mmCIF file of C-alpha atoms in Angstrom:
data_model
loop_
_atom_site.group_PDB
_atom_site.id
_atom_site.type_symbol
_atom_site.label_atom_id
_atom_site.label_comp_id
_atom_site.label_asym_id
_atom_site.label_seq_id
_atom_site.Cartn_x
_atom_site.Cartn_y
_atom_site.Cartn_z
ATOM 1 C CA MET J 17 -122.366 -191.251 217.650
ATOM 2 C CA ILE J 18 -118.927 -192.204 218.907
ATOM 3 C CA TYR J 19 -116.392 -194.479 217.190
ATOM 4 C CA LEU J 20 -113.929 -196.484 219.293
ATOM 5 C CA ASN J 21 -111.113 -198.781 218.220
ATOM 6 C CA GLU J 22 -108.543 -200.952 220.011
ATOM 7 C CA LYS J 23 -106.245 -198.007 220.684
ATOM 8 C CA ASN J 24 -109.119 -196.184 222.389
ATOM 9 C CA LEU J 25 -109.975 -199.144 224.624
ATOM 10 C CA LYS J 26 -106.337 -199.426 225.651
ATOM 11 C CA GLN J 27 -106.327 -195.704 226.461
ATOM 12 C CA ILE J 28 -109.293 -196.286 228.770
ATOM 13 C CA GLY J 29 -107.647 -199.389 230.220
ATOM 14 C CA ILE J 30 -109.060 -202.480 231.902
ATOM 15 C CA ASN J 31 -110.371 -202.403 235.446
ATOM 16 C CA TRP J 32 -111.231 -206.079 235.954
ATOM 17 C CA GLY J 33 -113.184 -205.395 239.122
ATOM 18 C CA GLU J 34 -115.451 -203.038 237.195
ATOM 19 C CA THR J 35 -115.859 -205.216 234.099
ATOM 20 C CA ILE J 36 -116.654 -208.262 236.247
ATOM 21 C CA LYS J 37 -119.255 -206.175 238.113
ATOM 22 C CA VAL J 38 -120.776 -205.291 234.733
ATOM 23 C CA ILE J 39 -121.129 -209.003 233.951
ATOM 24 C CA GLU J 40 -122.522 -209.676 237.443
ATOM 25 C CA ASP J 41 -125.177 -206.964 237.055
ATOM 26 C CA THR J 42 -126.044 -208.309 233.608
ATOM 27 C CA VAL J 43 -126.601 -211.751 235.130
ATOM 28 C CA MET J 44 -129.068 -210.094 237.509
ATOM 29 C CA CYS J 45 -130.954 -208.767 234.467
ATOM 30 C CA LEU J 46 -130.821 -212.253 232.968
ATOM 31 C CA ASP J 47 -132.311 -213.755 236.101
ATOM 32 C CA LYS J 48 -135.086 -211.128 236.203
ATOM 33 C CA LYS J 49 -135.846 -211.746 232.496
ATOM 34 C CA ASP J 50 -135.007 -208.084 231.873
ATOM 35 C CA PHE J 51 -133.257 -208.781 228.589
ATOM 36 C CA SER J 52 -133.810 -209.926 225.018
ATOM 37 C CA GLN J 53 -131.406 -212.207 223.182
ATOM 38 C CA PRO J 54 -132.354 -214.263 220.119
ATOM 39 C CA ILE J 55 -130.360 -217.411 219.347
ATOM 40 C CA LYS J 56 -127.373 -216.214 217.380
ATOM 41 C CA PRO J 57 -127.055 -217.329 213.735
ATOM 42 C CA TYR J 58 -123.785 -218.618 212.308
ATOM 43 C CA LEU J 59 -122.924 -217.486 208.784
ATOM 44 C CA ARG J 60 -120.770 -220.058 206.995
ATOM 45 C CA TYR J 61 -119.609 -220.238 203.384
ATOM 46 C CA LYS J 62 -116.822 -221.914 201.382
ATOM 47 C CA ASP J 63 -114.471 -223.140 204.142
ATOM 48 C CA LEU J 64 -116.913 -224.250 206.839
ATOM 49 C CA LYS J 65 -114.481 -223.979 209.735
ATOM 50 C CA ASN J 66 -114.793 -220.221 209.356
ATOM 51 C CA ARG J 67 -117.799 -218.414 210.761
ATOM 52 C CA ILE J 68 -119.302 -214.972 211.217
ATOM 53 C CA ILE J 69 -121.758 -214.711 214.081
ATOM 54 C CA ALA J 70 -124.479 -212.117 214.711
ATOM 55 C CA MET J 71 -125.258 -211.501 218.388
ATOM 56 C CA PRO J 72 -128.145 -209.028 218.855
ATOM 57 C CA ALA J 73 -129.260 -208.263 222.402
ATOM 58 C CA TYR J 74 -131.020 -205.876 224.752
ATOM 59 C CA VAL J 75 -130.039 -205.466 228.420
ATOM 60 C CA GLY J 76 -132.304 -203.657 230.893
ATOM 61 C CA GLY J 77 -131.552 -202.648 234.460
ATOM 62 C CA ARG J 78 -128.962 -199.913 234.851
ATOM 63 C CA PHE J 79 -127.795 -200.521 231.267
ATOM 64 C CA ASN J 80 -130.972 -200.063 229.199
ATOM 65 C CA VAL J 81 -129.123 -200.488 225.925
ATOM 66 C CA ALA J 82 -129.558 -202.540 222.772
ATOM 67 C CA GLY J 83 -127.091 -203.499 220.082
ATOM 68 C CA MET J 84 -125.320 -206.235 218.208
ATOM 69 C CA LYS J 85 -121.915 -207.846 218.030
ATOM 70 C CA TRP J 86 -120.844 -209.035 214.581
ATOM 71 C CA ILE J 87 -117.820 -211.287 215.062
ATOM 72 C CA ALA J 88 -115.822 -213.266 212.527
ATOM 73 C CA SER J 89 -113.587 -216.205 213.443
ATOM 74 C CA PHE J 90 -111.225 -217.456 210.732
ATOM 75 C CA PRO J 91 -108.695 -219.850 212.375
ATOM 76 C CA ASP J 92 -106.280 -219.933 209.419
ATOM 77 C CA ASN J 93 -105.745 -216.184 209.668
ATOM 78 C CA ILE J 94 -102.977 -216.993 212.133
ATOM 79 C CA LYS J 95 -100.969 -218.566 209.290
ATOM 80 C CA LYS J 96 -101.361 -215.321 207.343
ATOM 81 C CA GLY J 97 -100.128 -213.196 210.221
ATOM 82 C CA ILE J 98 -103.494 -211.579 210.847
ATOM 83 C CA ALA J 99 -105.929 -211.831 213.745
ATOM 84 C CA ARG J 100 -108.143 -214.906 213.968
ATOM 85 C CA ALA J 101 -111.096 -212.892 215.286
ATOM 86 C CA ASN J 102 -112.466 -209.590 214.067
ATOM 87 C CA SER J 103 -115.386 -207.954 215.821
ATOM 88 C CA VAL J 104 -117.600 -204.880 215.619
ATOM 89 C CA VAL J 105 -120.169 -203.910 218.275
ATOM 90 C CA VAL J 106 -122.941 -201.420 217.481
ATOM 91 C CA LEU J 107 -124.860 -199.885 220.392
ATOM 92 C CA ASN J 108 -128.329 -198.363 220.075
ATOM 93 C CA ASN J 109 -130.297 -196.084 222.352
ATOM 94 C CA ALA J 110 -132.870 -198.526 223.739
ATOM 95 C CA ASP J 111 -135.652 -195.913 223.792
ATOM 96 C CA THR J 112 -135.236 -194.441 220.312
ATOM 97 C CA GLY J 113 -133.234 -197.052 218.406
ATOM 98 C CA GLU J 114 -130.666 -194.439 217.399
ATOM 99 C CA PRO J 115 -127.107 -195.754 217.037
ATOM 100 C CA ILE J 116 -124.879 -194.251 219.724
ATOM 101 C CA ALA J 117 -121.575 -196.107 219.292
ATOM 102 C CA VAL J 118 -119.520 -198.303 217.005
ATOM 103 C CA ILE J 119 -116.746 -200.230 218.765
ATOM 104 C CA ASN J 120 -114.446 -201.735 216.161
ATOM 105 C CA THR J 121 -112.087 -204.111 217.942
ATOM 106 C CA ALA J 122 -112.019 -207.748 219.018
ATOM 107 C CA LEU J 123 -110.477 -206.548 222.302
ATOM 108 C CA LEU J 124 -113.979 -205.780 223.610
ATOM 109 C CA SER J 125 -114.989 -209.420 223.067
ATOM 110 C CA ILE J 126 -111.764 -210.612 224.711
ATOM 111 C CA ILE J 127 -112.398 -208.433 227.773
ATOM 112 C CA ARG J 128 -115.961 -209.749 227.975
ATOM 113 C CA THR J 129 -114.771 -213.357 227.766
ATOM 114 C CA ALA J 130 -112.149 -212.968 230.489
ATOM 115 C CA SER J 131 -114.588 -211.009 232.676
ATOM 116 C CA VAL J 132 -117.172 -213.808 232.507
ATOM 117 C CA SER J 133 -114.455 -216.246 233.604
ATOM 118 C CA GLY J 134 -113.491 -213.782 236.328
ATOM 119 C CA LEU J 135 -117.064 -213.749 237.618
ATOM 120 C CA MET J 136 -117.089 -217.544 237.871
ATOM 121 C CA ALA J 137 -113.729 -217.462 239.659
ATOM 122 C CA LYS J 138 -115.107 -214.833 242.057
ATOM 123 C CA TYR J 139 -118.019 -217.045 243.073
ATOM 124 C CA PHE J 140 -115.846 -220.154 243.158
ATOM 125 C CA ASP J 141 -113.522 -218.285 245.524
ATOM 126 C CA LYS J 142 -116.465 -217.458 247.799
ATOM 127 C CA THR J 143 -117.153 -221.155 248.369
ATOM 128 C CA ARG J 144 -113.780 -222.874 247.838
ATOM 129 C CA LYS J 145 -111.468 -220.109 249.143
ATOM 130 C CA LEU J 146 -108.787 -219.895 246.480
ATOM 131 C CA GLN J 147 -105.515 -219.575 248.371
ATOM 132 C CA ASN J 148 -101.989 -220.543 247.323
ATOM 133 C CA PHE J 149 -103.521 -222.163 244.254
ATOM 134 C CA ASN J 150 -102.263 -223.352 240.885
ATOM 135 C CA LEU J 151 -103.576 -221.855 237.640
ATOM 136 C CA GLY J 152 -103.311 -223.665 234.313
ATOM 137 C CA ILE J 153 -104.008 -222.144 230.886
ATOM 138 C CA ILE J 154 -104.007 -224.114 227.634
ATOM 139 C CA GLY J 155 -103.779 -221.989 224.493
ATOM 140 C CA PHE J 156 -101.944 -218.689 224.666
ATOM 141 C CA GLY J 157 -103.432 -216.542 221.949
ATOM 142 C CA PRO J 158 -105.194 -213.272 222.871
ATOM 143 C CA ILE J 159 -107.908 -215.022 224.919
ATOM 144 C CA GLY J 160 -105.321 -216.944 226.954
ATOM 145 C CA GLN J 161 -103.126 -213.880 227.389
ATOM 146 C CA TYR J 162 -105.947 -211.744 228.767
ATOM 147 C CA HIS J 163 -107.123 -214.526 231.062
ATOM 148 C CA LEU J 164 -103.599 -214.543 232.476
ATOM 149 C CA LYS J 165 -103.673 -210.757 232.937
ATOM 150 C CA MET J 166 -107.062 -210.944 234.656
ATOM 151 C CA PHE J 167 -106.060 -213.714 237.057
ATOM 152 C CA MET J 168 -102.727 -212.084 237.866
ATOM 153 C CA ASP J 169 -104.369 -208.702 238.521
ATOM 154 C CA LEU J 170 -107.116 -210.120 240.748
ATOM 155 C CA PHE J 171 -105.549 -213.202 242.355
ATOM 156 C CA GLY J 172 -101.812 -212.811 241.745
ATOM 157 C CA ASP J 173 -100.863 -212.622 245.420
ATOM 158 C CA ARG J 174 -102.732 -215.873 246.077
ATOM 159 C CA ILE J 175 -101.476 -217.811 243.058
ATOM 160 C CA LYS J 176 -98.717 -220.293 243.791
ATOM 161 C CA GLN J 177 -97.856 -221.215 240.200
ATOM 162 C CA VAL J 178 -99.125 -220.613 236.671
ATOM 163 C CA SER J 179 -98.609 -223.349 234.071
ATOM 164 C CA LEU J 180 -98.957 -222.310 230.428
ATOM 165 C CA TYR J 181 -99.056 -224.576 227.396
ATOM 166 C CA ASP J 182 -99.566 -223.952 223.694
ATOM 167 C CA ILE J 183 -98.701 -226.054 220.650
ATOM 168 C CA SER J 184 -96.807 -222.982 219.424
ATOM 169 C CA PRO J 185 -93.738 -221.992 221.453
ATOM 170 C CA ILE J 186 -94.365 -219.439 224.216
ATOM 171 C CA ASN J 187 -91.637 -216.883 224.880
ATOM 172 C CA LYS J 188 -91.895 -216.067 228.569
ATOM 173 C CA GLU J 189 -89.840 -212.912 228.049
ATOM 174 C CA LEU J 190 -92.636 -211.427 225.932
ATOM 175 C CA ILE J 191 -95.378 -212.033 228.518
ATOM 176 C CA ASP J 192 -96.745 -208.803 229.955
ATOM 177 C CA CYS J 193 -98.430 -209.299 233.328
ATOM 178 C CA LYS J 194 -97.918 -209.037 237.073
ATOM 179 C CA HIS J 195 -96.215 -211.793 239.096
ATOM 180 C CA LYS J 196 -94.379 -213.065 236.032
ATOM 181 C CA ASP J 197 -91.973 -214.997 238.244
ATOM 182 C CA LYS J 198 -94.753 -217.479 239.062
ATOM 183 C CA ILE J 199 -95.134 -218.601 235.431
ATOM 184 C CA ILE J 200 -93.725 -221.813 234.002
ATOM 185 C CA ILE J 201 -94.029 -222.995 230.399
ATOM 186 C CA THR J 202 -94.928 -226.692 230.283
ATOM 187 C CA ASN J 203 -94.111 -229.285 227.656
ATOM 188 C CA SER J 204 -97.583 -230.812 227.492
ATOM 189 C CA TRP J 205 -101.203 -230.016 228.267
ATOM 190 C CA GLU J 206 -101.123 -232.753 230.907
ATOM 191 C CA ASP J 207 -98.448 -230.880 232.848
ATOM 192 C CA ALA J 208 -100.613 -227.764 232.919
ATOM 193 C CA TYR J 209 -103.818 -229.670 233.675
ATOM 194 C CA SER J 210 -103.048 -232.295 236.267
ATOM 195 C CA ASP J 211 -102.334 -230.101 239.310
ATOM 196 C CA SER J 212 -104.335 -226.967 238.449
ATOM 197 C CA ASP J 213 -106.919 -225.738 240.924
ATOM 198 C CA VAL J 214 -108.252 -223.434 238.214
ATOM 199 C CA PHE J 215 -107.818 -224.621 234.638
ATOM 200 C CA VAL J 216 -108.729 -222.614 231.526
ATOM 201 C CA THR J 217 -109.013 -223.815 227.929
ATOM 202 C CA CYS J 218 -108.325 -221.028 225.417
ATOM 203 C CA THR J 219 -107.537 -223.055 222.299
ATOM 204 C CA VAL J 220 -108.873 -223.313 218.768
ATOM 205 C CA SER J 221 -108.531 -227.078 218.869
ATOM 206 C CA LYS J 222 -110.373 -229.083 216.207
ATOM 207 C CA ASP J 223 -110.027 -232.341 218.144
ATOM 208 C CA ARG J 224 -110.822 -233.085 221.776
ATOM 209 C CA TYR J 225 -107.821 -234.231 223.795
ATOM 210 C CA ILE J 226 -108.516 -233.901 227.543
ATOM 211 C CA ASP J 227 -109.200 -237.451 228.714
ATOM 212 C CA LYS J 228 -107.976 -237.433 232.309
ATOM 213 C CA LYS J 229 -109.632 -236.775 235.644
ATOM 214 C CA PRO J 230 -109.383 -233.120 236.721
ATOM 215 C CA LYS J 231 -107.846 -232.224 240.058
ATOM 216 C CA ASN J 232 -110.242 -232.783 242.941
ATOM 217 C CA GLY J 233 -112.099 -229.616 243.879
ATOM 218 C CA SER J 234 -110.901 -227.701 240.817
ATOM 219 C CA LEU J 235 -112.676 -225.176 238.608
ATOM 220 C CA GLN J 236 -112.601 -226.058 234.921
ATOM 221 C CA LEU J 237 -113.225 -222.975 232.762
ATOM 222 C CA ASN J 238 -113.957 -224.529 229.368
ATOM 223 C CA VAL J 239 -113.741 -221.289 227.404
ATOM 224 C CA SER J 240 -112.916 -222.862 224.045
ATOM 225 C CA LEU J 241 -115.642 -225.515 224.447
ATOM 226 C CA ARG J 242 -114.149 -228.278 222.293
ATOM 227 C CA ASP J 243 -111.331 -229.744 224.404
ATOM 228 C CA TYR J 244 -112.820 -232.366 226.772
ATOM 229 C CA LYS J 245 -113.376 -235.963 225.646
ATOM 230 C CA ALA J 246 -116.479 -237.906 226.642
ATOM 231 C CA GLU J 247 -114.681 -239.902 229.335
ATOM 232 C CA THR J 248 -114.308 -236.788 231.498
ATOM 233 C CA PHE J 249 -118.090 -236.532 231.859
ATOM 234 C CA ASP J 250 -118.264 -238.908 234.807
ATOM 235 C CA TYR J 251 -115.892 -236.661 236.789
ATOM 236 C CA LEU J 252 -117.866 -233.479 236.067
ATOM 237 C CA LYS J 253 -121.510 -234.455 235.534
ATOM 238 C CA ASN J 254 -122.866 -233.207 238.874
ATOM 239 C CA ASN J 255 -121.361 -229.721 238.652
ATOM 240 C CA ILE J 256 -121.747 -228.560 235.048
ATOM 241 C CA VAL J 257 -122.613 -224.892 234.556
ATOM 242 C CA VAL J 258 -123.426 -223.157 231.256
ATOM 243 C CA ASP J 259 -124.224 -219.588 230.313
ATOM 244 C CA ASN J 260 -127.206 -220.656 228.186
ATOM 245 C CA TRP J 261 -128.159 -224.254 227.396
ATOM 246 C CA ASP J 262 -129.853 -223.527 224.064
ATOM 247 C CA GLU J 263 -126.802 -221.634 222.831
ATOM 248 C CA VAL J 264 -124.126 -224.004 224.081
ATOM 249 C CA CYS J 265 -125.713 -227.353 223.186
ATOM 250 C CA ARG J 266 -124.885 -227.021 219.469
ATOM 251 C CA GLU J 267 -122.029 -226.352 217.065
ATOM 252 C CA ASN J 268 -120.040 -229.436 218.157
ATOM 253 C CA THR J 269 -119.341 -228.188 221.675
ATOM 254 C CA ASP J 270 -118.362 -230.496 224.512
ATOM 255 C CA ILE J 271 -121.828 -229.931 225.969
ATOM 256 C CA GLU J 272 -123.478 -231.090 222.727
ATOM 257 C CA MET J 273 -121.175 -234.127 222.685
ATOM 258 C CA MET J 274 -122.072 -234.949 226.294
ATOM 259 C CA HIS J 275 -125.751 -234.508 225.407
ATOM 260 C CA LYS J 276 -125.535 -236.899 222.462
ATOM 261 C CA GLU J 277 -123.120 -239.469 223.910
ATOM 262 C CA LYS J 278 -123.769 -239.301 227.652
ATOM 263 C CA GLY J 279 -127.397 -238.239 227.877
ATOM 264 C CA LEU J 280 -126.719 -234.835 229.442
ATOM 265 C CA ASN J 281 -129.898 -232.742 229.348
ATOM 266 C CA LYS J 282 -130.889 -229.185 230.180
ATOM 267 C CA GLU J 283 -132.286 -230.170 233.568
ATOM 268 C CA ASP J 284 -128.927 -231.748 234.485
ATOM 269 C CA VAL J 285 -126.988 -228.476 234.322
ATOM 270 C CA LYS J 286 -127.100 -225.116 236.044
ATOM 271 C CA ASP J 287 -126.729 -221.762 234.351
ATOM 272 C CA ILE J 288 -124.705 -218.746 235.355
ATOM 273 C CA SER J 289 -127.654 -217.140 237.145
ATOM 274 C CA ASP J 290 -127.868 -220.187 239.434
ATOM 275 C CA VAL J 291 -124.283 -219.479 240.474
ATOM 276 C CA VAL J 292 -124.726 -215.723 240.988
ATOM 277 C CA CYS J 293 -128.295 -215.549 242.266
ATOM 278 C CA ARG J 294 -128.768 -218.898 244.022
ATOM 279 C CA ASN J 295 -125.270 -219.818 245.266
ATOM 280 C CA PHE J 296 -125.117 -223.081 243.327
ATOM 281 C CA LEU J 297 -121.391 -223.574 243.876
ATOM 282 C CA ASP J 298 -121.927 -223.424 247.642
ATOM 283 C CA LYS J 299 -124.171 -226.483 247.342
ATOM 284 C CA THR J 300 -121.626 -228.660 245.538
ATOM 285 C CA GLU J 301 -119.353 -231.172 247.221
ATOM 286 C CA LYS J 302 -116.139 -229.326 248.064
ATOM 287 C CA GLY J 303 -113.918 -232.120 246.767
ATOM 288 C CA SER J 304 -115.651 -232.304 243.389
ATOM 289 C CA ALA J 305 -114.588 -230.459 240.255
ATOM 290 C CA ALA J 306 -116.923 -227.880 238.682
ATOM 291 C CA MET J 307 -117.018 -227.077 234.975
ATOM 292 C CA PHE J 308 -118.197 -223.855 233.330
ATOM 293 C CA ASN J 309 -119.039 -223.816 229.609
ATOM 294 C CA PRO J 310 -119.675 -220.317 228.196
ATOM 295 C CA MET J 311 -120.876 -220.168 224.586
ATOM 296 C CA GLY J 312 -120.805 -216.372 224.780
ATOM 297 C CA MET J 313 -123.895 -214.230 225.283
ATOM 298 C CA GLY J 314 -124.700 -211.047 223.398
ATOM 299 C CA ILE J 315 -126.055 -209.401 226.547
ATOM 300 C CA PHE J 316 -122.568 -209.505 228.047
ATOM 301 C CA ASP J 317 -120.968 -207.906 224.993
ATOM 302 C CA ILE J 318 -123.577 -205.159 224.860
ATOM 303 C CA ALA J 319 -123.210 -204.421 228.582
ATOM 304 C CA ILE J 320 -119.404 -204.283 228.341
ATOM 305 C CA GLY J 321 -119.795 -202.105 225.244
ATOM 306 C CA GLN J 322 -122.053 -199.749 227.201
ATOM 307 C CA TYR J 323 -119.444 -199.599 229.969
ATOM 308 C CA TYR J 324 -116.681 -198.579 227.545
ATOM 309 C CA TYR J 325 -119.011 -196.132 225.803
ATOM 310 C CA GLY J 326 -119.581 -194.418 229.157
ATOM 311 C CA GLN J 327 -115.870 -194.436 229.966
ATOM 312 C CA ALA J 328 -115.063 -192.939 226.559
ATOM 313 C CA ARG J 329 -117.625 -190.181 227.035
ATOM 314 C CA ASP J 330 -116.287 -189.326 230.487
ATOM 315 C CA LYS J 331 -112.671 -189.307 229.347
ATOM 316 C CA LYS J 332 -113.418 -187.683 225.960
ATOM 317 C CA ILE J 333 -111.806 -190.566 224.089
ATOM 318 C CA GLY J 334 -112.854 -191.702 220.623
ATOM 319 C CA LYS J 335 -114.054 -190.032 217.447
ATOM 320 C CA GLU J 336 -117.414 -188.306 217.101
ATOM 321 C CA LEU J 337 -119.264 -189.303 213.930
ATOM 322 C CA GLU J 338 -122.136 -187.395 212.373
#
């Protein structure tokens, strides 16, 4: 069995084209029902804003691997100077059940999250032709930072401007990414939102605040899931995509709110396999905004974990455990 930590993943590096292809191939397994993924339980105790989530999954196809992500999210950790999220992924040989890897770093989950967004952007680009476009990111913790890296690596030459906003001050000098000259720090979320062709929420907001119409024809990547007020539903209702309805329509997400307050139902949305396998975005009105709401699927974490396990084996990185 091999043990990997954050330092090891950084040694291997991030090839966004490859990690996005991993997610794409996993979606193919999802569409073929070649997977297993129980609804993930949330463990809560004492302070109920904290949670530890178990995400067991099996992915077939070229992966043929099982495992589980065990991820803790404690928002007040930021005030203590420690990471909000801590995550461990265990991989098992799918044929024998033997553990083959322990990956002890939240970076794996961050890479998965940004790669899922990258897959949606890839298919959006196929139909809407992202060119000379504006990118907006709200929330600039680790999730926001790696979304910026991903977009700059893959689309940097085609990005006109990047608008960043966070309630905490952002020091542009400390940002590490390509095409840094295209970045501006805005004074409000509205400034980052109003003219963005691709807009990403990466916050830990407790209260919804987005109440304005999105830019016509834009892609709204609602990564943090609790940012859009009910009044935005009318602008987005025809083009709402989720990763998994049963997962995302709970835990006070925007999708659950739209379900309860606006009558949004499972048959009214598309899932990620409709985008990848049935070209859903190509069937939408080009001037309408599309919204993607990813709750986070264990199959994606296990597939990305398998990818880094293979990379570590090839490069002889990590620690062998008995």
